[in-house]
Coordinates of C-alpha atoms (C1' of nucleotides) in Angstrom, one line a residue:
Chain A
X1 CA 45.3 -76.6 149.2
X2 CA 48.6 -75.5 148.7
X3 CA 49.0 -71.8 149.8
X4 CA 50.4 -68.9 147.3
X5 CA 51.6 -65.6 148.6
X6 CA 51.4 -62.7 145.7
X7 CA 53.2 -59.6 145.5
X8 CA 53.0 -56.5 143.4
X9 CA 55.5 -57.3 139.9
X10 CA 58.8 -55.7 139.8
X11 CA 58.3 -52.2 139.4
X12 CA 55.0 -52.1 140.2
X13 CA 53.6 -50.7 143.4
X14 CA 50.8 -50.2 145.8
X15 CA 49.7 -46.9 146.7
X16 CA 48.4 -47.2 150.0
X17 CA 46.0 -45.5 152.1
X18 CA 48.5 -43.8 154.4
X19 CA 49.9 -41.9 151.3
X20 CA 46.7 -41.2 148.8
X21 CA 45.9 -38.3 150.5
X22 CA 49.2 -37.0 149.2
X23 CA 48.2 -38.2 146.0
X24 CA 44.5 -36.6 146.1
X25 CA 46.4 -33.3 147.4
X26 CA 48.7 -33.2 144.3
X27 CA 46.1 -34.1 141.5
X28 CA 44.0 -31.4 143.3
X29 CA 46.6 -29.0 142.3
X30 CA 47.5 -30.0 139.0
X31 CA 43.8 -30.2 138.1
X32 CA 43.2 -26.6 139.4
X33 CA 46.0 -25.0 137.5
X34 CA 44.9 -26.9 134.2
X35 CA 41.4 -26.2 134.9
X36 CA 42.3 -22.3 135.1
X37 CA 43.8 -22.3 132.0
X38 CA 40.8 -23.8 130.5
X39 CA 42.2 -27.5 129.7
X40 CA 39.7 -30.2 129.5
X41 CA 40.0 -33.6 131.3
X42 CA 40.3 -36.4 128.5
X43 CA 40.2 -40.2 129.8
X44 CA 41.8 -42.5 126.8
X45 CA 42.0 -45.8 127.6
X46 CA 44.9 -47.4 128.8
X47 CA 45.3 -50.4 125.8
X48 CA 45.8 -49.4 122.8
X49 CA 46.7 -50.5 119.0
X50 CA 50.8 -51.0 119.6
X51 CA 51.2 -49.4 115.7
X52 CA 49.7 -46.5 117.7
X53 CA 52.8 -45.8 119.3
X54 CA 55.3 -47.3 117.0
X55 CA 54.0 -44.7 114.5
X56 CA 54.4 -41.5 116.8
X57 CA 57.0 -42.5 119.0
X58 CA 59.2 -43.8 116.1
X59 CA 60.2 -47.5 115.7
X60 CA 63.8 -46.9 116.5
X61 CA 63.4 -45.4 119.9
X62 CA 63.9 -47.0 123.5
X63 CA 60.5 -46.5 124.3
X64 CA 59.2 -48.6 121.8
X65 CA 62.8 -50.7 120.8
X66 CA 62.7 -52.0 124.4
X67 CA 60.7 -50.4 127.0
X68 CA 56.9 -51.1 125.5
X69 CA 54.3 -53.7 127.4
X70 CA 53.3 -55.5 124.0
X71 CA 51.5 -58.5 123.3
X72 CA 48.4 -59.9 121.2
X73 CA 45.2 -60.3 122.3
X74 CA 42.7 -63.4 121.8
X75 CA 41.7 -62.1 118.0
X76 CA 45.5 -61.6 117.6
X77 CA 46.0 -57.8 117.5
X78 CA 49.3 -56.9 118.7
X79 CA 47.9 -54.1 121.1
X80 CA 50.6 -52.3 124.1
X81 CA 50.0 -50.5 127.6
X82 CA 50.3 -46.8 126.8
X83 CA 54.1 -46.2 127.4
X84 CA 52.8 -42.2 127.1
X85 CA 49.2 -40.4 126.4
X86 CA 50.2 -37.8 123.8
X87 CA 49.7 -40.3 120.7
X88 CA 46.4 -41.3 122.5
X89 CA 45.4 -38.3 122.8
X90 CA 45.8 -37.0 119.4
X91 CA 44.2 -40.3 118.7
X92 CA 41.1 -39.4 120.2
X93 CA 41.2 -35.7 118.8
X94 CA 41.2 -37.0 115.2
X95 CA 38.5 -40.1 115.8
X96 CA 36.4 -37.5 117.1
X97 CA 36.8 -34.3 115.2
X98 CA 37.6 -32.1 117.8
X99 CA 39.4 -30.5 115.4
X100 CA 36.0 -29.2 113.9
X101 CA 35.6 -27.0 117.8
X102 CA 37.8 -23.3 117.4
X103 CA 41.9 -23.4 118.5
X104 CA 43.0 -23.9 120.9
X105 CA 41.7 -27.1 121.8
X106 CA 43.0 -27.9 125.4
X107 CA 42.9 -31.6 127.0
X108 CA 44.6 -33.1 129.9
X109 CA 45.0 -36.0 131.7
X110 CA 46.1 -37.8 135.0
X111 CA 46.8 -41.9 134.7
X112 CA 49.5 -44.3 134.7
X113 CA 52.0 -45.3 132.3
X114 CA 53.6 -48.5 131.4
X115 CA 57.5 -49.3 130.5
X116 CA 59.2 -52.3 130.7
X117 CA 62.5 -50.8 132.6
X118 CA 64.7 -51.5 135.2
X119 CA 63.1 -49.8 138.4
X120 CA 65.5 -47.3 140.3
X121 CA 64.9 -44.8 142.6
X122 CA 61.9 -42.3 140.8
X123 CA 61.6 -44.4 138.1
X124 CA 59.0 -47.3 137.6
X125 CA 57.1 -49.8 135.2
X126 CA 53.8 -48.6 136.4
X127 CA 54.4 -44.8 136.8
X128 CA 52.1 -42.2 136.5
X129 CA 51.9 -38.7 134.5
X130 CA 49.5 -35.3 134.1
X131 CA 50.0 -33.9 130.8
X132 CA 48.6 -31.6 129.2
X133 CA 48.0 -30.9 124.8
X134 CA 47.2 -27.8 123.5
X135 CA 46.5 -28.2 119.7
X136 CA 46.1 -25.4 117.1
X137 CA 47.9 -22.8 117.8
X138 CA 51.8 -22.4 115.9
X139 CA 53.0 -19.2 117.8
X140 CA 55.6 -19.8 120.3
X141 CA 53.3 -18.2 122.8
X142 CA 51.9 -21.5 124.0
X143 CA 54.6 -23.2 124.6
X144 CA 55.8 -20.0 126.6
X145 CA 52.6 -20.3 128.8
X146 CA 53.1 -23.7 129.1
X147 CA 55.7 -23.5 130.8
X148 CA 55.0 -20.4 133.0
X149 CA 51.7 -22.4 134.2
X150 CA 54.4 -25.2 135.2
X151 CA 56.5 -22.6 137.0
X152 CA 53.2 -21.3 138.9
X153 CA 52.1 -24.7 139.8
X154 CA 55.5 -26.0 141.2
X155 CA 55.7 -22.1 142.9
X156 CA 52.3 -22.9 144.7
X157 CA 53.9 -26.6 146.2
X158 CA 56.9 -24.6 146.8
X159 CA 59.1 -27.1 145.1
X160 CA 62.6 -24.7 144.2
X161 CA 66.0 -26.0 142.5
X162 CA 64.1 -26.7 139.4
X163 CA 66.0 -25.6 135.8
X164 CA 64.3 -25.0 132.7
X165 CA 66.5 -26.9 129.8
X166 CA 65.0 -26.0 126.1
X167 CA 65.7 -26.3 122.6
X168 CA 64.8 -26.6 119.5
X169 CA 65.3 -29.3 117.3
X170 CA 63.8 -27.7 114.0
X171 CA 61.2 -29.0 111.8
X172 CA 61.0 -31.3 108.7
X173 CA 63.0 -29.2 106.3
X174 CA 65.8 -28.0 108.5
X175 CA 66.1 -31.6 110.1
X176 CA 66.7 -33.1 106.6
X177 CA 69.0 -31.0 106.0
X178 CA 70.8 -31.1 109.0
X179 CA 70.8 -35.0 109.2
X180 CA 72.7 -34.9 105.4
X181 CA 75.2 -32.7 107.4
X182 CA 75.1 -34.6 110.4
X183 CA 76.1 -37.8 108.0
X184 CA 78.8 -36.0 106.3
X185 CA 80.1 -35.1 109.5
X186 CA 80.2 -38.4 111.1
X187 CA 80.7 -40.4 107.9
X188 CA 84.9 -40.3 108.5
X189 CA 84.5 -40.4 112.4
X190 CA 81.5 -43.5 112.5
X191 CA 84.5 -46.4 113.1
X192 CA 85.6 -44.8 116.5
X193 CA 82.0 -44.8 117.9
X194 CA 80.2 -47.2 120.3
X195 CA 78.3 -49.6 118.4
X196 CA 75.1 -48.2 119.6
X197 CA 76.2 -45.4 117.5
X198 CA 76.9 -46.8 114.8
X199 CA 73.9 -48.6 114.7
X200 CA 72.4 -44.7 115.0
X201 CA 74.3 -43.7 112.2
X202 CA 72.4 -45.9 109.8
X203 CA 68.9 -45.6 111.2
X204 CA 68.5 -41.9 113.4
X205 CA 71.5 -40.1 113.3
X206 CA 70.5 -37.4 115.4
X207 CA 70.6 -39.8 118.5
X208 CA 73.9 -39.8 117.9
X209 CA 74.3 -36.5 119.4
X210 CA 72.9 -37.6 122.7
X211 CA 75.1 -40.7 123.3
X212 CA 76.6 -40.5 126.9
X213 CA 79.5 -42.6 126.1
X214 CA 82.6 -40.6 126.7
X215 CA 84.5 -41.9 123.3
X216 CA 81.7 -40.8 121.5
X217 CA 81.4 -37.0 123.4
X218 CA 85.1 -36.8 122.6
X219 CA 85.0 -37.6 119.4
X220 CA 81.8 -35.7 118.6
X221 CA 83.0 -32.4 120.3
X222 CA 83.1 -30.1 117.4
X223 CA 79.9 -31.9 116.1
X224 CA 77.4 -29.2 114.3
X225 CA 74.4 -28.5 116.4
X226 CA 70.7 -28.4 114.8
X227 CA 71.0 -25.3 116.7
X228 CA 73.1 -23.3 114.5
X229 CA 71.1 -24.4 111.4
X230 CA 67.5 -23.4 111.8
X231 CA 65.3 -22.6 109.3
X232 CA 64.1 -19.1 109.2
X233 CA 60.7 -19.9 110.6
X234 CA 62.3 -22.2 113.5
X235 CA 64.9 -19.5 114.7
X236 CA 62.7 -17.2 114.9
X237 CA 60.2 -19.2 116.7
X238 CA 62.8 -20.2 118.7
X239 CA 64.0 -16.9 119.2
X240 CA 60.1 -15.4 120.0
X241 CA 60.2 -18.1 122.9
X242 CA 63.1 -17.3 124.4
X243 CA 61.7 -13.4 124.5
X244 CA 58.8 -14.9 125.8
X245 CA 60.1 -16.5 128.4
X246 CA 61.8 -13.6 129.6
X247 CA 59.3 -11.8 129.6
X248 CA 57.4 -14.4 131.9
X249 CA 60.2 -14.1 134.2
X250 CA 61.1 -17.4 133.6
X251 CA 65.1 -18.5 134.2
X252 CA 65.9 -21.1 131.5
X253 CA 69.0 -22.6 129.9
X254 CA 69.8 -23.8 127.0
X255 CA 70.9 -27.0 125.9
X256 CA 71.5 -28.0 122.9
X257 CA 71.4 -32.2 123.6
X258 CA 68.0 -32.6 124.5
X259 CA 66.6 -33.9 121.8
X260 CA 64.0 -36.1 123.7
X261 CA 63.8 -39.8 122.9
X262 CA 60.2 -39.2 121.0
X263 CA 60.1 -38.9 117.5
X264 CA 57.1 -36.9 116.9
X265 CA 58.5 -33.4 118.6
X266 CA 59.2 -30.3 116.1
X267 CA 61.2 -27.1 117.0
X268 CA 60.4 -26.5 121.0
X269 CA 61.4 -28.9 123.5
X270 CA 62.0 -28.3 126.5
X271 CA 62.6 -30.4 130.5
X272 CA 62.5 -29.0 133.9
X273 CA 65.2 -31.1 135.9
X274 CA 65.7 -31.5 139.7
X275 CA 69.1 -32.2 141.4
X276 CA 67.4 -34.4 144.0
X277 CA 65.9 -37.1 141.9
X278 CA 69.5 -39.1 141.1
X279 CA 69.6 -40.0 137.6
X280 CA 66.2 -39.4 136.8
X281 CA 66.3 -36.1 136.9
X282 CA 63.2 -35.3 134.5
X283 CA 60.3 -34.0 136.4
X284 CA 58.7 -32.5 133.3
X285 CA 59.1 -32.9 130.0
X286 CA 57.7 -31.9 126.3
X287 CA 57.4 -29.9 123.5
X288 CA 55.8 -29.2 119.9
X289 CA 54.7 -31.7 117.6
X290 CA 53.5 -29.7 114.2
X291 CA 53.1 -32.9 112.5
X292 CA 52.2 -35.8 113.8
X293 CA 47.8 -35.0 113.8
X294 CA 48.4 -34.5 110.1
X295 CA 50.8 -37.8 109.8
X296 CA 47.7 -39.6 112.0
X297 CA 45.3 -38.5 109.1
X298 CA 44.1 -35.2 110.8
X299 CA 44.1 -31.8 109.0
X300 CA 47.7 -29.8 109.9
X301 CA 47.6 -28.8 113.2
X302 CA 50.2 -27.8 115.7
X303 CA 50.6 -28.9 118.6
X304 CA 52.5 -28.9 122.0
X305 CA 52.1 -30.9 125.3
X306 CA 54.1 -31.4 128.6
X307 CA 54.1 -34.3 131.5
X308 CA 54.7 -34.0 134.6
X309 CA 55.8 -37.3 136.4
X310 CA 53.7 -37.7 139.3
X311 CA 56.1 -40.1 141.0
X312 CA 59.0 -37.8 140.8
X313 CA 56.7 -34.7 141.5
X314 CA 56.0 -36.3 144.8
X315 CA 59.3 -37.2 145.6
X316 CA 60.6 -33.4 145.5
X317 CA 57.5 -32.0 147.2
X318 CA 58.5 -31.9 150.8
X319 CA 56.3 -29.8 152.6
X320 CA 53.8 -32.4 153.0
X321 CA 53.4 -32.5 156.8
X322 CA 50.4 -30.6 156.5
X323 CA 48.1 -33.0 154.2
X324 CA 46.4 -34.6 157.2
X325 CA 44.7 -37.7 155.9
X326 CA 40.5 -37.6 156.5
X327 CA 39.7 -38.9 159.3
X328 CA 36.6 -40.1 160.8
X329 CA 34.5 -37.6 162.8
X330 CA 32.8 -39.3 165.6
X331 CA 33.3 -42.9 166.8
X332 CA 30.2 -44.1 168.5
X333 CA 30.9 -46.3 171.6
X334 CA 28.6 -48.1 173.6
X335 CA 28.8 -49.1 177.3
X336 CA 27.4 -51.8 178.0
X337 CA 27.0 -54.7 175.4
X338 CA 23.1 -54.5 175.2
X339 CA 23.2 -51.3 173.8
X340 CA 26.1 -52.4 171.3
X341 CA 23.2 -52.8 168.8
X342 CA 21.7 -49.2 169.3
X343 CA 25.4 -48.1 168.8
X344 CA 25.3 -49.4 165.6
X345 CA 22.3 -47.4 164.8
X346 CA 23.5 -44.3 166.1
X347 CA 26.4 -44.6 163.8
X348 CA 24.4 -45.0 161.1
X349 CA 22.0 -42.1 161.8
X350 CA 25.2 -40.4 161.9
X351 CA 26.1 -41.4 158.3
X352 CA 22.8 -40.6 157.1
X353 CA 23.4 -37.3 158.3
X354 CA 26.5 -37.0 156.3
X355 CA 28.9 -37.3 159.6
X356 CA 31.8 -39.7 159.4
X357 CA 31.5 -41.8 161.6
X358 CA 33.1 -45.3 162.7
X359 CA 32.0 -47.3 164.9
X360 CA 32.8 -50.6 167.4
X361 CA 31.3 -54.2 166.2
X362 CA 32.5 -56.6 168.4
X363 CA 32.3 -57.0 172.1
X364 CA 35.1 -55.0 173.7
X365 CA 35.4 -53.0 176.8
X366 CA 35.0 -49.3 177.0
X367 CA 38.3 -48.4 177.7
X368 CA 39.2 -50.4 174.7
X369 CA 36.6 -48.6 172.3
X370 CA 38.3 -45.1 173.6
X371 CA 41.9 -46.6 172.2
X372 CA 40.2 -47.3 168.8
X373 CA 38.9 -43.8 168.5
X374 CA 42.3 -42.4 169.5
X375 CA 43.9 -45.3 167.0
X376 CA 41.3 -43.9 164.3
X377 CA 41.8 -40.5 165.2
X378 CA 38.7 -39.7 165.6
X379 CA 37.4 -35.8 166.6
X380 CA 34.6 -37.0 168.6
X381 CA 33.4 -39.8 170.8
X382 CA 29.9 -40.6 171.0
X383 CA 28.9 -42.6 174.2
X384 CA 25.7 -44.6 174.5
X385 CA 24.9 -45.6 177.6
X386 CA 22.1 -46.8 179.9
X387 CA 21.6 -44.4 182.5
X388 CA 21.8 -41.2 179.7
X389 CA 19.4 -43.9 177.7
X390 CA 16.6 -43.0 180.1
X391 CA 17.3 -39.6 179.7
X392 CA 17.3 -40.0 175.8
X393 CA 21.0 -38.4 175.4
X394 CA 24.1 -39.5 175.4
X395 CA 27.7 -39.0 176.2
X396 CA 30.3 -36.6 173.9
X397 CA 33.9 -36.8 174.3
X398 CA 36.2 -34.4 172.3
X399 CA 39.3 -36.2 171.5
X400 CA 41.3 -32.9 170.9
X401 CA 40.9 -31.3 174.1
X402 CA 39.7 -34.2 176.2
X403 CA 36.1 -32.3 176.9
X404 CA 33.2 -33.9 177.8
X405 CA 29.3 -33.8 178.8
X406 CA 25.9 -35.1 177.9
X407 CA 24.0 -33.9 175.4
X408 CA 20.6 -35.2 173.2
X409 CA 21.1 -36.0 169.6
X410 CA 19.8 -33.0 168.5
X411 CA 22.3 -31.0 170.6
X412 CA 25.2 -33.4 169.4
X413 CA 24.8 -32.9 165.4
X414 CA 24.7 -29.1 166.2
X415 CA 28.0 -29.7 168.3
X416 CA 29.3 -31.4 165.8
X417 CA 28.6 -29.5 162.6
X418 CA 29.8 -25.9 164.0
Chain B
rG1 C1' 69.8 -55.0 128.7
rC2 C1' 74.8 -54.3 131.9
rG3 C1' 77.4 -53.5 136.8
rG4 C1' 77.4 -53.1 142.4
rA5 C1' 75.1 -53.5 147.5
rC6 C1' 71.3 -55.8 150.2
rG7 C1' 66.8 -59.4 151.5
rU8 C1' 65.7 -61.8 159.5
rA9 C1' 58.6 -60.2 163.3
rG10 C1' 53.8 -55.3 160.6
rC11 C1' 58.2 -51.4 161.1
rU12 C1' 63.6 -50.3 162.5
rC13 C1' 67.4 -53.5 163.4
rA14 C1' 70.5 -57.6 166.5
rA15 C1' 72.3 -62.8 166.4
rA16 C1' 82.1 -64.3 164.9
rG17 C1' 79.2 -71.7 161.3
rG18 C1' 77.1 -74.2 167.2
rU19 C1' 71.1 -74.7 172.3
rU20 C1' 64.5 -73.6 171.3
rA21 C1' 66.6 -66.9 166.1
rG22 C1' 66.3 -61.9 169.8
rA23 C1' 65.3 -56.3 171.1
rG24 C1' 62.7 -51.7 170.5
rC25 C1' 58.4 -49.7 168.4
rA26 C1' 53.6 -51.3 167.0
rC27 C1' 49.5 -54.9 168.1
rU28 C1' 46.0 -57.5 171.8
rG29 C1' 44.5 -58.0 176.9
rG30 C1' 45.0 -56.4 181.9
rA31 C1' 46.4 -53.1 186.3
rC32 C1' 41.8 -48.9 186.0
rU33 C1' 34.6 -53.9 186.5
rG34 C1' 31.6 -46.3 182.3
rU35 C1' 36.7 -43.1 179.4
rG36 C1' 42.1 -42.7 174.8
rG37 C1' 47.2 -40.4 175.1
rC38 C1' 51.6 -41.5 180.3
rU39 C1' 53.4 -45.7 183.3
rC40 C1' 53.7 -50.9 184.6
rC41 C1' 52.5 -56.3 183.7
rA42 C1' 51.2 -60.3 180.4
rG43 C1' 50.5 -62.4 175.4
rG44 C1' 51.1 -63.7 169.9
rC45 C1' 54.9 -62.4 166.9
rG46 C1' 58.8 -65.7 162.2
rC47 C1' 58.5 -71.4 155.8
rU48 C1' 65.5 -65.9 158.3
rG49 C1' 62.6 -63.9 150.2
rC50 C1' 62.5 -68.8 147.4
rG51 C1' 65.2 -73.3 145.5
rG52 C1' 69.5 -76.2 145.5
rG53 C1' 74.5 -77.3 147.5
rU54 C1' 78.8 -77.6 151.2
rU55 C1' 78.9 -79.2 156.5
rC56 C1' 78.1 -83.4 162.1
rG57 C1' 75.5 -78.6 162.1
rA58 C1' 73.6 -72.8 157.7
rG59 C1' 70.0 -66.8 159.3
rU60 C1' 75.5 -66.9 158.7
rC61 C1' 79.5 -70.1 153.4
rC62 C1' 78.7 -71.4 147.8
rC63 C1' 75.4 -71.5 143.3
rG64 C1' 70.8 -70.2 141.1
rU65 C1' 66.3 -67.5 141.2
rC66 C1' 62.9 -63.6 142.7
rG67 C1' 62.7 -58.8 144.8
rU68 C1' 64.5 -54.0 146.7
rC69 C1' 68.0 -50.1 146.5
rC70 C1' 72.1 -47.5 143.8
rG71 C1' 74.7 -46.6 139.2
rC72 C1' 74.9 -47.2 133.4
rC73 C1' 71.4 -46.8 129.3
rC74 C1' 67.1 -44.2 128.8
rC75 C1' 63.4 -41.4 130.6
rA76 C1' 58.4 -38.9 133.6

RNA sequence: GCGGACGUAGCUCAAAGGUUAGAGCACUGGACUGUGGCUCCAGGCGCUGCGGGUUCGAGUCCCGUCGUCCGCCCCA
């Protein structure tokens, strides 16, 4: 038979056992700071319809231009790998009704994420995000809290360097109306752009704005900013956020450019960016979506929602020395092989007493069972021998401070529990 | 999708085109026949990412491919 090796596919990676404990440590947190503010755990699945995504995310996007796992299934349903959760999730709010339980409906989630990309450094084709959906409530309020339960979580990990970039981008009516002045704008400039540009120009102007082609900054310097034509209602929603945020104590800045590569937002968005993540420097990222439960066939409701990228969340949360992986508690070693059976059992009884415990199964000296249990870091060493046999107790070794004695079981489980 | 660097033992890295590809760490066993960590000794480390080519001879040079990293684009 001829023999195959298999790795992972590019951009996708294991997640050992070495670092899950930093995992489990981090989606502790998250999922005690969502919990406190009363969001609900949601699980959607991970394969979805891809018009799902196409109809939130918007057709002309990166995400879904380039970026989207997509393919048909047996029956021939084009179907794609969730390349985010928030169009799932509103999914799931309208195909169950939640909207029928009282505002503010809270829901988040922890799971991986799919795009087709070139991997670099924090960035991945398997990736994974906690997010969070609030839906609604309009006031600025909530995305205000939002972001101040952000702030408290990434206080708690004592992650710093952060910066709090918003913005608002309007809604319906001011966009339209910006975009016809956005076109006149651009309509005698459009030859000296990049052709990506131009291909914007004709399908989603307002991308244009966000090129990082330096031709097209130049050029575009004196561009109008959505900014400086807000409705009423989205100045001052935007301006109630900014009091907000002050209030909250919360240092932002902001900038005008982000106008985040999903479709579906509305008036607030907003990105907290690191300096130590290269070029991805995202390390949360969201904002409001008035419309898009309504444009999925819900009643109107507002919404807003963050995501945290877990990868890159890790990546800038250095003070990890302390997360000790769990180790076992005893390691039951016997002395002589006769009694490698009763070993076994001991180890057992152990487990059925809801100790950890691991133990030796082949036939190995002594001195080699102590290396495993310092290899395994055990706390305890259990000894079963024949002479403490006849006395019905056996040997304990602490592996901490190198303590040791003879003990019956009884003695031993109360030893070990304290 | 575009550009650059790099792929050698489980890990970190050596080996100016020339014997049988090495070292440290780690692993296994022993010195210590019922006791880990320190020390010493011994042992196995390998399709040099993969496939072609050049050459008397390739880990080394060339082409392709896959992968990793770093930029660009974009994003979490």
């Amino acid at each position: 038979m001829k023999k195959v090796r298999f790795n992972t596919l590019r951009g996708m990676r294991d997640i050992l056992p070495q670092e899950i404990h930093l995992w489990q440590y981090i989606e502790e947190k998250v999922r005690k700071i969502f919990e406190i503010y009363n969001f609900k755990e949601i699980r959607p699945p991970i394969l979805e319809a891809a018009e799902l995504f196409l109809r939130s995310i918007g057709e002309d996007t990166d995400i879904v231009e380039k970026e989207m796992y997509i393919f048909h299934d047996k029956k021939g349903r084009t179907v794609a790998l969730r390349p985010e959760a928030t169009a799932s999730v509103v999914r799931a709010y309208i195909e169950h009704r939640l909207f029928n339980n009282p505002p503010p409906q809270r829901f988040y989630y922890i799971g991986p994420m799919f795009r087709y990309e070139r991997p670099q450094k924090g960035r991945f084709r398997q990736f994974h995000q906690a997010g969070v959906e609030v839906f609604g409530i309009a006031e600025p309020l909530i995305e205000a809290e939002l972001l101040y339960m952000v702030k408290r979580l990434f206080e708690d990990m004592n992650i710093r360097d952060l910066t709090y970039e918003i913005n608002s981008i309007g809604c319906l009516n001011c966009r339209a109306e910006f975009k016809q002045l956005l076109l006149d704008y651009l309509e005698n400039k459009v030859l000296k752009l990049c052709s990506d540009c131009q291909r914007r120009f004709q399908r989603n102007p307002l991308r244009v704005l966000d090129c990082k082609v330096e031709s097209c900054k130049n050029s575009l310097s004196d561009a109008p900013l959505i900014l400086d034509f807000l409705c009423d209602e989205c100045e001052a929603h935007f301006e109630e956020f900014k009091t907000l945020l002050k209030e909250f104590d919360i240092d932002f800045i902001i900038n005008p450019k982000i106008v985040r590569g999903l479709d579906y937002y509305t008036k607030t968005v907003f990105e907290i960016t690191t300096p130590s993540l290269g070029a991805q420097s995202a390390v949360v990222a969201g904002g409001r979506y008035d419309n898009l439960v309504e444009s999925f066939g819900g009643p109107k409701t507002p919404a807003v929602g963050f995501a945290i990228g877990m990868e890159r969340l890790i990546e800038i949360f250095k003070d990890f020395s302390f997360i000790k992986p769990k180790y076992p508690t005893v390691y039951v070693a016997y002395a002589t092989e006769e009694l490698r059976k009763d070993a076994i059992n001991l180890a057992r009884f152990f487990r059925d007493s809801e100790i950890s415990a691991e133990a030796v199964y082949e036939n190995t000296s002594l001195k080699s069972q102590l290396r495993k249990a310092d290899r395994f870091n055990a706390y305890w060493v259990i000894i079963v021998g024949p002479e403490e046999m006849k006395r019905s107790s056996y040997r304990w070794k602490n592996m901490r401070n190198g303590l040791e004695g003879e003990a019956t079981l009884e003695e031993i489980v109360k030893l070990i529990k304290k």
